[in-house]
């Protein structure tokens, strides 16, 4: 196993960025970034193959059809839940006060709680 990967970004080597310049004199090139696999964190990460978010997204856009074909989704997935509405006291600001200063006004608010349902 080598201790580095070349970035898989399709246009990584075209980015006019100083870190990609290689060569000397009149033989300079922009080169794909070499990613050192120095830590377990990097080796386990998607960024062991991509030098940055742009290169990752360029790759995903270019190969999206083949990537989703690896694990096709032909129907929606669902997670059973319970929904509870609950009322609580809250505050809003009234900006129409005659003194020109916003006033805190209490009101009854509603919040929605999504509760997981144990299917076992
Ligand atoms: Zn790259």
PDB file of C-alpha atoms and ligand atoms in Angstrom:
ATOM      1  CA  UNK A   1       0.000   0.000   0.000  1.00  0.00           C
ATOM      2  CA  UNK A   2       1.409   3.361  -0.980  1.00  0.00           C
ATOM      3  CA  UNK A   3       1.536   6.200   1.495  1.00  0.00           C
ATOM      4  CA  UNK A   4      -0.222   8.651  -0.785  1.00  0.00           C
ATOM      5  CA  UNK A   5      -3.068   9.003  -3.296  1.00  0.00           C
ATOM      6  CA  UNK A   6      -3.387  11.366  -6.221  1.00  0.00           C
ATOM      7  CA  UNK A   7      -6.432  13.596  -5.945  1.00  0.00           C
ATOM      8  CA  UNK A   8      -9.283  12.196  -8.067  1.00  0.00           C
ATOM      9  CA  UNK A   9     -10.701  15.631  -8.915  1.00  0.00           C
ATOM     10  CA  UNK A  10     -11.129  15.663 -12.727  1.00  0.00           C
ATOM     11  CA  UNK A  11      -9.739  19.204 -13.070  1.00  0.00           C
ATOM     12  CA  UNK A  12      -7.486  19.307  -9.990  1.00  0.00           C
ATOM     13  CA  UNK A  13      -4.455  19.738 -12.264  1.00  0.00           C
ATOM     14  CA  UNK A  14      -6.014  22.750 -14.019  1.00  0.00           C
ATOM     15  CA  UNK A  15      -6.465  24.940 -10.947  1.00  0.00           C
ATOM     16  CA  UNK A  16      -4.118  27.961 -11.178  1.00  0.00           C
ATOM     17  CA  UNK A  17      -2.981  27.636  -7.571  1.00  0.00           C
ATOM     18  CA  UNK A  18       0.591  27.909  -6.339  1.00  0.00           C
ATOM     19  CA  UNK A  19       0.521  24.549  -4.526  1.00  0.00           C
ATOM     20  CA  UNK A  20       0.022  22.755  -7.873  1.00  0.00           C
ATOM     21  CA  UNK A  21       3.050  24.244  -9.671  1.00  0.00           C
ATOM     22  CA  UNK A  22       5.797  21.692 -10.370  1.00  0.00           C
ATOM     23  CA  UNK A  23       8.886  21.649 -12.614  1.00  0.00           C
ATOM     24  CA  UNK A  24      11.666  24.129 -13.205  1.00  0.00           C
ATOM     25  CA  UNK A  25      12.617  26.860 -15.656  1.00  0.00           C
ATOM     26  CA  UNK A  26      10.438  26.793 -18.750  1.00  0.00           C
ATOM     27  CA  UNK A  27       9.132  23.286 -17.995  1.00  0.00           C
ATOM     28  CA  UNK A  28       6.542  24.134 -15.373  1.00  0.00           C
ATOM     29  CA  UNK A  29       3.204  22.375 -15.036  1.00  0.00           C
ATOM     30  CA  UNK A  30       0.139  22.395 -12.826  1.00  0.00           C
ATOM     31  CA  UNK A  31       0.000  18.925 -11.251  1.00  0.00           C
ATOM     32  CA  UNK A  32      -2.720  16.999  -9.435  1.00  0.00           C
ATOM     33  CA  UNK A  33      -2.351  17.248  -5.656  1.00  0.00           C
ATOM     34  CA  UNK A  34      -0.636  14.317  -3.927  1.00  0.00           C
ATOM     35  CA  UNK A  35      -2.486  13.438  -0.723  1.00  0.00           C
ATOM     36  CA  UNK A  36      -0.316  12.038   2.050  1.00  0.00           C
ATOM     37  CA  UNK A  37      -2.004   9.224   3.991  1.00  0.00           C
ATOM     38  CA  UNK A  38      -0.186  10.191   7.153  1.00  0.00           C
ATOM     39  CA  UNK A  39      -2.922   9.607   9.701  1.00  0.00           C
ATOM     40  CA  UNK A  40      -5.624   6.989  10.242  1.00  0.00           C
ATOM     41  CA  UNK A  41      -8.125   9.853  10.166  1.00  0.00           C
ATOM     42  CA  UNK A  42      -7.121  10.736   6.579  1.00  0.00           C
ATOM     43  CA  UNK A  43      -6.968   7.084   5.489  1.00  0.00           C
ATOM     44  CA  UNK A  44     -10.575   6.547   6.697  1.00  0.00           C
ATOM     45  CA  UNK A  45     -11.824   9.810   5.174  1.00  0.00           C
ATOM     46  CA  UNK A  46     -13.244  10.584   1.718  1.00  0.00           C
ATOM     47  CA  UNK A  47     -10.487  13.209   1.644  1.00  0.00           C
ATOM     48  CA  UNK A  48      -7.907  10.447   1.266  1.00  0.00           C
ATOM     49  CA  UNK A  49      -8.893  10.667  -2.425  1.00  0.00           C
ATOM     50  CA  UNK A  50      -9.795  14.338  -2.826  1.00  0.00           C
ATOM     51  CA  UNK A  51      -7.681  17.362  -1.920  1.00  0.00           C
ATOM     52  CA  UNK A  52     -10.705  19.553  -1.230  1.00  0.00           C
ATOM     53  CA  UNK A  53     -14.497  19.885  -1.440  1.00  0.00           C
ATOM     54  CA  UNK A  54     -14.404  21.219  -4.993  1.00  0.00           C
ATOM     55  CA  UNK A  55     -12.459  18.219  -6.325  1.00  0.00           C
ATOM     56  CA  UNK A  56     -14.880  15.880  -4.501  1.00  0.00           C
ATOM     57  CA  UNK A  57     -17.952  17.614  -5.956  1.00  0.00           C
ATOM     58  CA  UNK A  58     -16.434  17.760  -9.472  1.00  0.00           C
ATOM     59  CA  UNK A  59     -15.859  13.990  -9.275  1.00  0.00           C
ATOM     60  CA  UNK A  60     -19.370  13.294  -7.925  1.00  0.00           C
ATOM     61  CA  UNK A  61     -20.965  15.430 -10.639  1.00  0.00           C
ATOM     62  CA  UNK A  62     -18.964  13.751 -13.389  1.00  0.00           C
ATOM     63  CA  UNK A  63     -19.683  10.190 -12.187  1.00  0.00           C
ATOM     64  CA  UNK A  64     -23.056  10.604 -10.416  1.00  0.00           C
ATOM     65  CA  UNK A  65     -24.950   8.111 -12.600  1.00  0.00           C
ATOM     66  CA  UNK A  66     -22.470   5.314 -11.969  1.00  0.00           C
ATOM     67  CA  UNK A  67     -22.150   6.189  -8.278  1.00  0.00           C
ATOM     68  CA  UNK A  68     -25.903   5.989  -7.560  1.00  0.00           C
ATOM     69  CA  UNK A  69     -26.061   2.766  -9.618  1.00  0.00           C
ATOM     70  CA  UNK A  70     -23.909   1.187  -6.870  1.00  0.00           C
ATOM     71  CA  UNK A  71     -26.872   1.385  -4.475  1.00  0.00           C
ATOM     72  CA  UNK A  72     -29.991   2.320  -6.443  1.00  0.00           C
ATOM     73  CA  UNK A  73     -32.994   3.721  -4.538  1.00  0.00           C
ATOM     74  CA  UNK A  74     -36.260   2.945  -6.317  1.00  0.00           C
ATOM     75  CA  UNK A  75     -38.609   3.824  -3.465  1.00  0.00           C
ATOM     76  CA  UNK A  76     -38.645   6.184  -0.528  1.00  0.00           C
ATOM     77  CA  UNK A  77     -37.373   5.070   2.869  1.00  0.00           C
ATOM     78  CA  UNK A  78     -39.468   5.835   5.936  1.00  0.00           C
ATOM     79  CA  UNK A  79     -38.810   6.180   9.653  1.00  0.00           C
ATOM     80  CA  UNK A  80     -41.799   5.635  11.974  1.00  0.00           C
ATOM     81  CA  UNK A  81     -42.380   8.579  14.303  1.00  0.00           C
ATOM     82  CA  UNK A  82     -44.939  10.092  16.644  1.00  0.00           C
ATOM     83  CA  UNK A  83     -45.699  13.809  16.347  1.00  0.00           C
ATOM     84  CA  UNK A  84     -46.680  15.801  19.411  1.00  0.00           C
ATOM     85  CA  UNK A  85     -47.805  19.401  19.374  1.00  0.00           C
ATOM     86  CA  UNK A  86     -47.145  21.292  22.528  1.00  0.00           C
ATOM     87  CA  UNK A  87     -48.058  24.808  23.587  1.00  0.00           C
ATOM     88  CA  UNK A  88     -45.637  27.007  25.453  1.00  0.00           C
ATOM     89  CA  UNK A  89     -45.247  30.605  26.524  1.00  0.00           C
ATOM     90  CA  UNK A  90     -43.057  32.676  24.218  1.00  0.00           C
ATOM     91  CA  UNK A  91     -42.348  36.314  23.402  1.00  0.00           C
ATOM     92  CA  UNK A  92     -42.480  38.393  20.267  1.00  0.00           C
ATOM     93  CA  UNK A  93     -41.625  42.033  19.658  1.00  0.00           C
ATOM     94  CA  UNK A  94     -44.263  44.623  18.885  1.00  0.00           C
ATOM     95  CA  UNK A  95     -42.684  47.374  16.757  1.00  0.00           C
ATOM     96  CA  UNK A  96     -45.781  49.584  16.661  1.00  0.00           C
ATOM     97  CA  UNK A  97     -45.342  51.000  20.140  1.00  0.00           C
ATOM     98  CA  UNK A  98     -46.121  54.691  20.444  1.00  0.00           C
ATOM     99  CA  UNK A  99     -42.800  55.454  22.122  1.00  0.00           C
ATOM    100  CA  UNK A 100     -40.953  54.002  19.127  1.00  0.00           C
ATOM    101  CA  UNK A 101     -39.293  51.271  21.116  1.00  0.00           C
ATOM    102  CA  UNK A 102     -40.103  47.616  20.411  1.00  0.00           C
ATOM    103  CA  UNK A 103     -42.014  46.022  23.284  1.00  0.00           C
ATOM    104  CA  UNK A 104     -41.816  42.375  24.321  1.00  0.00           C
ATOM    105  CA  UNK A 105     -45.280  40.858  24.127  1.00  0.00           C
ATOM    106  CA  UNK A 106     -46.094  37.391  25.492  1.00  0.00           C
ATOM    107  CA  UNK A 107     -48.019  34.934  23.340  1.00  0.00           C
ATOM    108  CA  UNK A 108     -48.947  31.267  23.246  1.00  0.00           C
ATOM    109  CA  UNK A 109     -46.662  29.443  20.776  1.00  0.00           C
ATOM    110  CA  UNK A 110     -46.847  25.886  19.475  1.00  0.00           C
ATOM    111  CA  UNK A 111     -43.924  23.594  18.897  1.00  0.00           C
ATOM    112  CA  UNK A 112     -43.865  20.274  17.075  1.00  0.00           C
ATOM    113  CA  UNK A 113     -41.894  17.430  18.611  1.00  0.00           C
ATOM    114  CA  UNK A 114     -40.886  14.463  16.504  1.00  0.00           C
ATOM    115  CA  UNK A 115     -40.496  11.374  18.661  1.00  0.00           C
ATOM    116  CA  UNK A 116     -38.857   8.198  17.359  1.00  0.00           C
ATOM    117  CA  UNK A 117     -40.979   5.035  17.588  1.00  0.00           C
ATOM    118  CA  UNK A 118     -39.216   1.876  18.681  1.00  0.00           C
ATOM    119  CA  UNK A 119     -40.128  -0.825  16.179  1.00  0.00           C
ATOM    120  CA  UNK A 120     -38.740  -3.774  18.117  1.00  0.00           C
TER     121      UNK A 120
HETATM  122 ZN1  LIG B   1      -7.761  18.029  -6.063  1.00  0.00          ZN
END
